[in-house]
Short mmCIF file of C-alpha atoms in Angstrom, two decimals:
data_model
loop_
_atom_site.label_atom_id
_atom_site.label_comp_id
_atom_site.label_asym_id
_atom_site.label_seq_id
_atom_site.Cartn_x
_atom_site.Cartn_y
_atom_site.Cartn_z
CA MET A 1 0.00 0.00 0.00
CA LYS A 2 1.01 3.65 -0.39
CA ALA A 3 1.77 5.72 2.70
CA VAL A 4 3.38 9.04 3.60
CA ARG A 5 6.78 8.69 5.26
CA PHE A 6 9.65 10.98 6.24
CA GLY A 7 13.11 9.81 7.28
CA GLU A 8 14.43 13.00 8.88
CA TYR A 9 13.23 16.30 10.23
CA GLY A 10 12.82 19.02 7.65
CA GLY A 11 10.55 20.92 5.31
CA VAL A 12 7.89 19.51 3.01
CA GLU A 13 10.61 18.11 0.77
CA VAL A 14 11.28 15.27 3.25
CA LEU A 15 7.75 13.92 2.74
CA GLN A 16 7.59 10.92 0.44
CA VAL A 17 4.82 8.54 -0.64
CA VAL A 18 6.24 5.03 -0.59
CA ASP A 19 5.16 1.40 -0.68
CA VAL A 20 4.89 -0.21 2.76
CA PRO A 21 3.35 -3.47 4.02
CA ARG A 22 -0.34 -3.32 4.84
CA PRO A 23 -0.67 -3.46 8.65
CA VAL A 24 -2.53 -6.25 10.42
CA PRO A 25 -4.93 -5.28 13.24
CA GLY A 26 -4.21 -6.61 16.70
CA PRO A 27 -6.70 -7.13 19.52
CA GLY A 28 -9.09 -4.20 19.78
CA GLN A 29 -7.83 -2.68 16.52
CA VAL A 30 -9.43 -2.05 13.14
CA LEU A 31 -7.82 -1.74 9.72
CA VAL A 32 -9.44 1.13 7.83
CA GLN A 33 -9.29 1.69 4.10
CA VAL A 34 -8.75 5.43 4.21
CA LYS A 35 -11.02 7.55 2.04
CA ALA A 36 -9.92 10.89 3.50
CA ALA A 37 -7.29 12.10 5.97
CA GLY A 38 -7.06 15.64 7.27
CA ILE A 39 -3.78 17.48 7.74
CA ASN A 40 -3.00 19.61 10.78
CA PRO A 41 -0.45 22.25 11.82
CA GLY A 42 0.81 20.02 14.64
CA GLU A 43 1.87 17.39 12.11
CA ALA A 44 3.96 19.96 10.26
CA LYS A 45 5.61 21.02 13.52
CA ILE A 46 6.43 17.40 14.40
CA ARG A 47 7.92 16.84 10.94
CA GLU A 48 10.00 20.01 11.26
CA GLY A 49 11.35 18.82 14.63
CA LEU A 50 9.81 21.72 16.53
CA LEU A 51 8.07 19.38 18.97
CA HIS A 52 10.91 16.89 19.36
CA ASP A 53 11.10 17.32 23.14
CA ARG A 54 7.36 16.68 23.54
CA TRP A 55 6.58 14.28 20.67
CA PRO A 56 9.77 12.93 19.06
CA ALA A 57 9.58 11.15 15.73
CA VAL A 58 10.92 7.63 15.21
CA PHE A 59 12.30 7.32 11.69
CA PRO A 60 11.03 6.42 9.22
CA SER A 61 7.92 8.09 10.51
CA GLY A 62 4.38 7.99 9.23
CA GLN A 63 2.09 10.96 9.53
CA GLY A 64 -1.47 11.89 10.31
CA SER A 65 -4.22 11.31 12.89
CA ASP A 66 -7.59 12.20 11.31
CA LEU A 67 -9.22 9.63 9.08
CA ALA A 68 -12.47 8.46 7.59
CA GLY A 69 -12.92 5.30 5.62
CA ILE A 70 -14.27 1.78 5.36
CA VAL A 71 -13.46 -1.00 7.80
CA ALA A 72 -11.37 -3.55 5.89
CA HIS A 73 -10.49 -5.96 8.71
CA THR A 74 -10.97 -6.24 12.46
CA GLY A 75 -8.77 -7.69 15.16
CA LEU A 76 -9.77 -9.89 18.05
CA ASP A 77 -12.27 -8.61 20.61
CA VAL A 78 -13.67 -5.88 18.34
CA THR A 79 -17.43 -5.67 18.80
CA THR A 80 -18.17 -2.05 17.85
CA ALA A 81 -17.14 -2.22 14.18
CA ALA A 82 -17.52 -4.71 11.35
CA VAL A 83 -16.04 -5.12 7.90
CA GLY A 84 -17.74 -2.73 5.52
CA ASP A 85 -18.69 -0.14 8.14
CA GLU A 86 -18.07 3.50 7.19
CA VAL A 87 -16.27 5.20 10.06
CA ILE A 88 -14.85 8.49 11.31
CA GLY A 89 -12.05 8.67 13.84
CA PHE A 90 -8.34 8.91 14.44
CA THR A 91 -5.24 6.82 14.86
CA ASP A 92 -2.60 7.20 17.56
CA HIS A 93 0.05 5.67 15.28
CA ARG A 94 0.87 8.72 13.08
CA ALA A 95 -0.40 6.73 10.14
CA SER A 96 -3.66 8.09 8.70
CA GLN A 97 -2.03 9.59 5.60
CA ALA A 98 -1.99 6.28 3.79
CA GLU A 99 -4.24 3.96 1.81
CA TYR A 100 -4.84 1.84 4.93
CA ALA A 101 -4.40 2.68 8.61
CA LEU A 102 -4.76 0.96 11.96
CA ALA A 103 -6.99 2.54 14.58
CA GLU A 104 -8.25 1.49 17.97
CA ALA A 105 -11.89 0.48 17.64
CA GLY A 106 -12.80 2.78 20.52
CA ASN A 107 -11.51 5.78 18.56
CA LEU A 108 -14.06 5.32 15.77
CA THR A 109 -17.69 6.22 15.23
CA GLY A 110 -20.02 5.64 12.31
CA ARG A 111 -20.12 8.05 9.38
CA PRO A 112 -23.60 9.48 8.85
CA ALA A 113 -24.70 9.45 5.22
CA GLY A 114 -24.96 13.23 5.16
CA VAL A 115 -21.28 13.81 6.00
CA PRO A 116 -19.03 13.93 2.88
CA TRP A 117 -15.82 11.90 3.01
CA GLU A 118 -13.57 14.97 2.86
CA VAL A 119 -15.38 16.50 5.84
CA ALA A 120 -15.46 13.25 7.78
CA GLY A 121 -11.73 12.72 7.26
CA SER A 122 -10.77 16.13 8.59
CA LEU A 123 -13.17 16.36 11.52
CA CYS A 124 -11.56 14.72 14.52
CA VAL A 125 -8.50 16.76 15.48
CA ALA A 126 -10.00 20.16 14.73
CA GLY A 127 -13.45 19.19 15.96
CA ALA A 128 -12.29 17.70 19.25
CA THR A 129 -9.97 20.65 19.84
CA ALA A 130 -12.73 23.19 19.23
CA TYR A 131 -15.16 21.22 21.38
CA ALA A 132 -12.68 21.06 24.27
CA ALA A 133 -11.77 24.75 24.00
CA VAL A 134 -15.39 25.91 24.09
CA ARG A 135 -16.02 23.66 27.08
CA ALA A 136 -12.83 24.85 28.82
CA VAL A 137 -13.90 28.50 28.85
CA ALA A 138 -17.41 27.55 30.04
CA VAL A 139 -19.31 29.33 27.29
CA ALA A 140 -22.84 30.16 28.44
CA PRO A 141 -25.82 32.05 27.00
CA GLY A 142 -25.24 35.79 27.08
CA ASP A 143 -21.44 35.53 27.11
CA THR A 144 -19.24 37.39 24.66
CA VAL A 145 -16.43 35.17 23.38
CA VAL A 146 -13.49 36.17 21.19
CA VAL A 147 -11.84 33.55 18.97
CA SER A 148 -8.47 34.21 17.35
CA GLY A 149 -7.72 32.44 14.09
CA ALA A 150 -11.48 32.27 13.65
CA ALA A 151 -11.33 31.16 10.01
CA GLY A 152 -8.85 28.33 10.54
CA GLY A 153 -9.53 24.63 10.92
CA VAL A 154 -10.21 24.83 14.66
CA GLY A 155 -11.53 28.38 14.66
CA THR A 156 -14.32 27.81 12.14
CA ILE A 157 -15.71 25.02 14.32
CA ALA A 158 -15.14 26.82 17.63
CA VAL A 159 -17.07 29.92 16.57
CA GLN A 160 -20.04 27.81 15.53
CA LEU A 161 -20.04 25.77 18.74
CA ALA A 162 -19.81 28.93 20.83
CA ARG A 163 -22.76 30.40 18.92
CA ARG A 164 -24.73 27.20 19.52
CA ALA A 165 -24.03 27.65 23.24
CA GLY A 166 -25.78 31.01 23.11
CA ALA A 167 -22.79 33.35 23.09
CA THR A 168 -22.08 36.46 21.11
CA VAL A 169 -18.93 35.56 19.19
CA VAL A 170 -16.25 37.92 17.88
CA GLY A 171 -13.99 36.31 15.30
CA LEU A 172 -10.49 37.63 14.58
CA ALA A 173 -9.65 36.90 10.94
CA GLY A 174 -8.45 38.39 7.69
CA GLU A 175 -10.97 40.47 5.78
CA GLY A 176 -11.30 37.80 3.11
CA ASN A 177 -13.04 35.61 5.68
CA HIS A 178 -15.33 38.23 7.18
CA GLY A 179 -18.22 37.32 4.90
CA TRP A 180 -18.10 33.67 5.96
CA LEU A 181 -18.00 34.64 9.63
CA SER A 182 -20.90 37.07 9.30
CA GLY A 183 -22.90 34.41 7.50
CA HIS A 184 -22.48 32.17 10.54
CA GLY A 185 -23.60 34.78 13.05
CA VAL A 186 -20.09 35.83 14.09
CA ILE A 187 -18.94 39.46 14.41
CA PRO A 188 -15.76 39.70 12.31
CA VAL A 189 -12.83 41.86 13.41
CA ALA A 190 -9.60 42.30 11.45
CA TYR A 191 -6.66 40.73 13.25
CA ASN A 192 -3.85 42.53 11.43
CA GLY A 193 -2.26 45.84 12.29
CA ASP A 194 -2.34 47.87 15.47
CA GLY A 195 -5.42 48.53 17.54
CA VAL A 196 -6.93 45.03 17.70
CA ALA A 197 -8.05 45.55 21.30
CA ASP A 198 -9.75 48.84 20.36
CA ARG A 199 -11.50 47.20 17.41
CA ILE A 200 -12.82 44.48 19.69
CA ARG A 201 -14.04 47.06 22.21
CA GLN A 202 -15.94 48.84 19.44
CA VAL A 203 -18.13 45.76 18.94
CA ALA A 204 -18.11 44.32 22.46
CA SER A 205 -18.34 46.34 25.65
CA THR A 206 -17.07 43.38 27.69
CA VAL A 207 -15.37 40.09 26.81
CA ASP A 208 -16.16 37.11 29.02
CA ALA A 209 -14.03 34.41 27.41
CA PHE A 210 -11.24 34.06 24.86
CA ILE A 211 -10.23 31.06 22.70
CA ASP A 212 -6.77 31.39 21.15
CA THR A 213 -6.10 29.12 18.19
CA PHE A 214 -3.21 31.16 16.78
CA GLY A 215 -0.71 32.26 19.44
CA ALA A 216 1.36 35.39 18.76
CA GLY A 217 0.38 37.33 21.87
CA TYR A 218 -3.35 36.65 21.95
CA VAL A 219 -3.28 35.44 25.55
CA GLN A 220 -1.85 38.80 26.55
CA LEU A 221 -4.55 40.50 24.46
CA ALA A 222 -7.24 38.54 26.27
CA LEU A 223 -5.84 39.63 29.64
CA GLU A 224 -5.70 43.23 28.40
CA LEU A 225 -9.41 42.93 27.56
CA GLY A 226 -10.10 41.94 31.16
CA VAL A 227 -10.79 38.24 30.62
CA GLN A 228 -10.14 36.11 33.69
CA PRO A 229 -7.32 33.54 33.16
CA SER A 230 -9.73 30.70 33.99
CA ARG A 231 -11.77 31.67 30.92
CA ILE A 232 -8.87 31.85 28.47
CA ASP A 233 -7.93 28.74 26.53
CA THR A 234 -4.98 28.54 24.13
CA ILE A 235 -4.07 25.63 21.90
CA VAL A 236 -0.77 27.21 20.85
CA SER A 237 0.90 29.24 23.61
CA PHE A 238 1.61 26.49 26.13
CA ASP A 239 4.11 28.65 28.01
CA ALA A 240 1.24 30.98 28.93
CA VAL A 241 -0.30 28.30 31.14
CA ALA A 242 2.42 28.56 33.78
CA ARG A 243 3.00 32.27 33.24
CA TYR A 244 -0.59 33.50 33.42
CA GLY A 245 -2.63 30.58 34.75
CA VAL A 246 -4.69 30.18 31.58
CA LYS A 247 -5.92 26.85 30.19
CA ALA A 248 -4.53 24.81 27.31
CA GLU A 249 -7.24 22.24 26.72
CA GLY A 250 -7.43 20.92 23.18
CA ASN A 251 -7.53 17.71 21.21
CA ALA A 252 -6.41 15.43 24.04
CA ALA A 253 -9.21 16.74 26.24
CA GLY A 254 -11.91 16.41 23.62
CA ALA A 255 -11.01 13.35 21.54
CA SER A 256 -13.60 10.62 22.02
CA ALA A 257 -15.93 8.63 19.82
CA SER A 258 -18.92 10.23 21.55
CA VAL A 259 -17.69 13.74 20.68
CA PHE A 260 -17.05 12.71 17.07
CA ALA A 261 -20.54 11.23 16.87
CA GLU A 262 -22.09 14.42 18.26
CA LEU A 263 -20.20 16.65 15.82
CA ALA A 264 -20.90 14.37 12.85
CA GLY A 265 -24.58 14.40 13.77
CA LEU A 266 -24.61 18.20 13.75
CA ILE A 267 -22.96 18.22 10.33
CA ALA A 268 -25.44 15.69 8.94
CA ALA A 269 -28.31 17.81 10.26
CA GLY A 270 -26.93 20.96 8.60
CA GLN A 271 -26.21 22.61 11.96
CA LEU A 272 -22.40 22.66 11.71
CA GLU A 273 -20.13 23.34 8.75
CA VAL A 274 -16.55 22.19 8.36
CA PRO A 275 -15.22 24.24 5.44
CA ILE A 276 -12.86 22.38 3.12
CA ALA A 277 -10.23 24.70 1.67
CA ALA A 278 -8.69 22.09 -0.65
CA ALA A 279 -8.49 18.35 -1.27
CA PHE A 280 -5.32 16.73 -2.62
CA PRO A 281 -4.46 13.20 -3.73
CA LEU A 282 -2.04 11.36 -1.46
CA SER A 283 0.69 11.79 -4.07
CA ALA A 284 0.46 15.58 -3.66
CA VAL A 285 1.11 15.56 0.09
CA GLN A 286 3.93 18.08 -0.29
CA ASP A 287 1.61 20.52 -2.05
CA ALA A 288 -1.01 20.06 0.66
CA TYR A 289 1.44 21.02 3.39
CA ARG A 290 2.77 23.93 1.33
CA GLN A 291 -0.75 25.32 1.21
CA LEU A 292 -1.14 24.77 4.95
CA ALA A 293 2.14 26.60 5.61
CA GLY A 294 0.96 29.55 3.52
CA GLY A 295 -1.77 30.32 6.05
CA HIS A 296 -4.94 32.31 5.30
CA THR A 297 -6.76 29.03 4.67
CA ARG A 298 -10.43 28.85 5.59
CA GLY A 299 -11.18 25.54 7.25
CA LYS A 300 -9.42 22.29 6.51
CA ILE A 301 -7.07 20.78 3.93
CA VAL A 302 -7.57 17.08 3.29
CA LEU A 303 -5.79 14.22 1.53
CA MET A 304 -7.87 11.74 -0.47
CA PRO A 305 -5.88 8.48 -0.85
#
């Protein structure tokens, strides 16, 4: 089978699509024929070696967590999935960017018919992260919540979930994404240039909670706006947790089959959108990560093996 591999840390040029043996599921595992696999900024950072101290790579390394596909084989003791099932989930083995991938059966949920493959395959990391972040800042009806990187993979989901919780949501994003945000009930504010805090104050007299999906000083901005540290969640600036006492709850706190099922159900019902910026064949994995690195992408980029 074909799979993405890299044999050293580096830029997109180290990514290769090579032939590897098809894995065999062990007890509790499922082999999934991958129809779609999302790509995420964290994967690029791991491949570049920026997270070596936290999540070192073992070479040659596979890549990818998100996946959606068809169950091709099950291991012993699997009772929640059967051959032929269409599933959404993730793998802990850095292996979803491939034609086949192993996943723990407990990390999978069924794919509703109304969820396209490209959406299903890019849902889990961004969706679980957004879900956990909204929960971490305790969004409640009547709150005003600011989301940085509001048009990104996590941000587009977080703003919608916060709106569903009854909050007024201010989304920091480039002007090219303001129309999409407005169309989803979000107040758009330009992130670039000086005076971001003043622009937020012009549309929101108080800010109750802040979700930072971008980094680059947004935790400090949230504090400047008077948000209590317990209601600030960042998925990027981990050093701010110790420095300011803010939260850093993300994918690890939200990843579960029940969360995936809830989000997929919302998508199938037309109550949640996961924008797909681009879909690439597996052979164009380098191009996919080049587009991700370029930024200013609304929603998710996905590989279609």
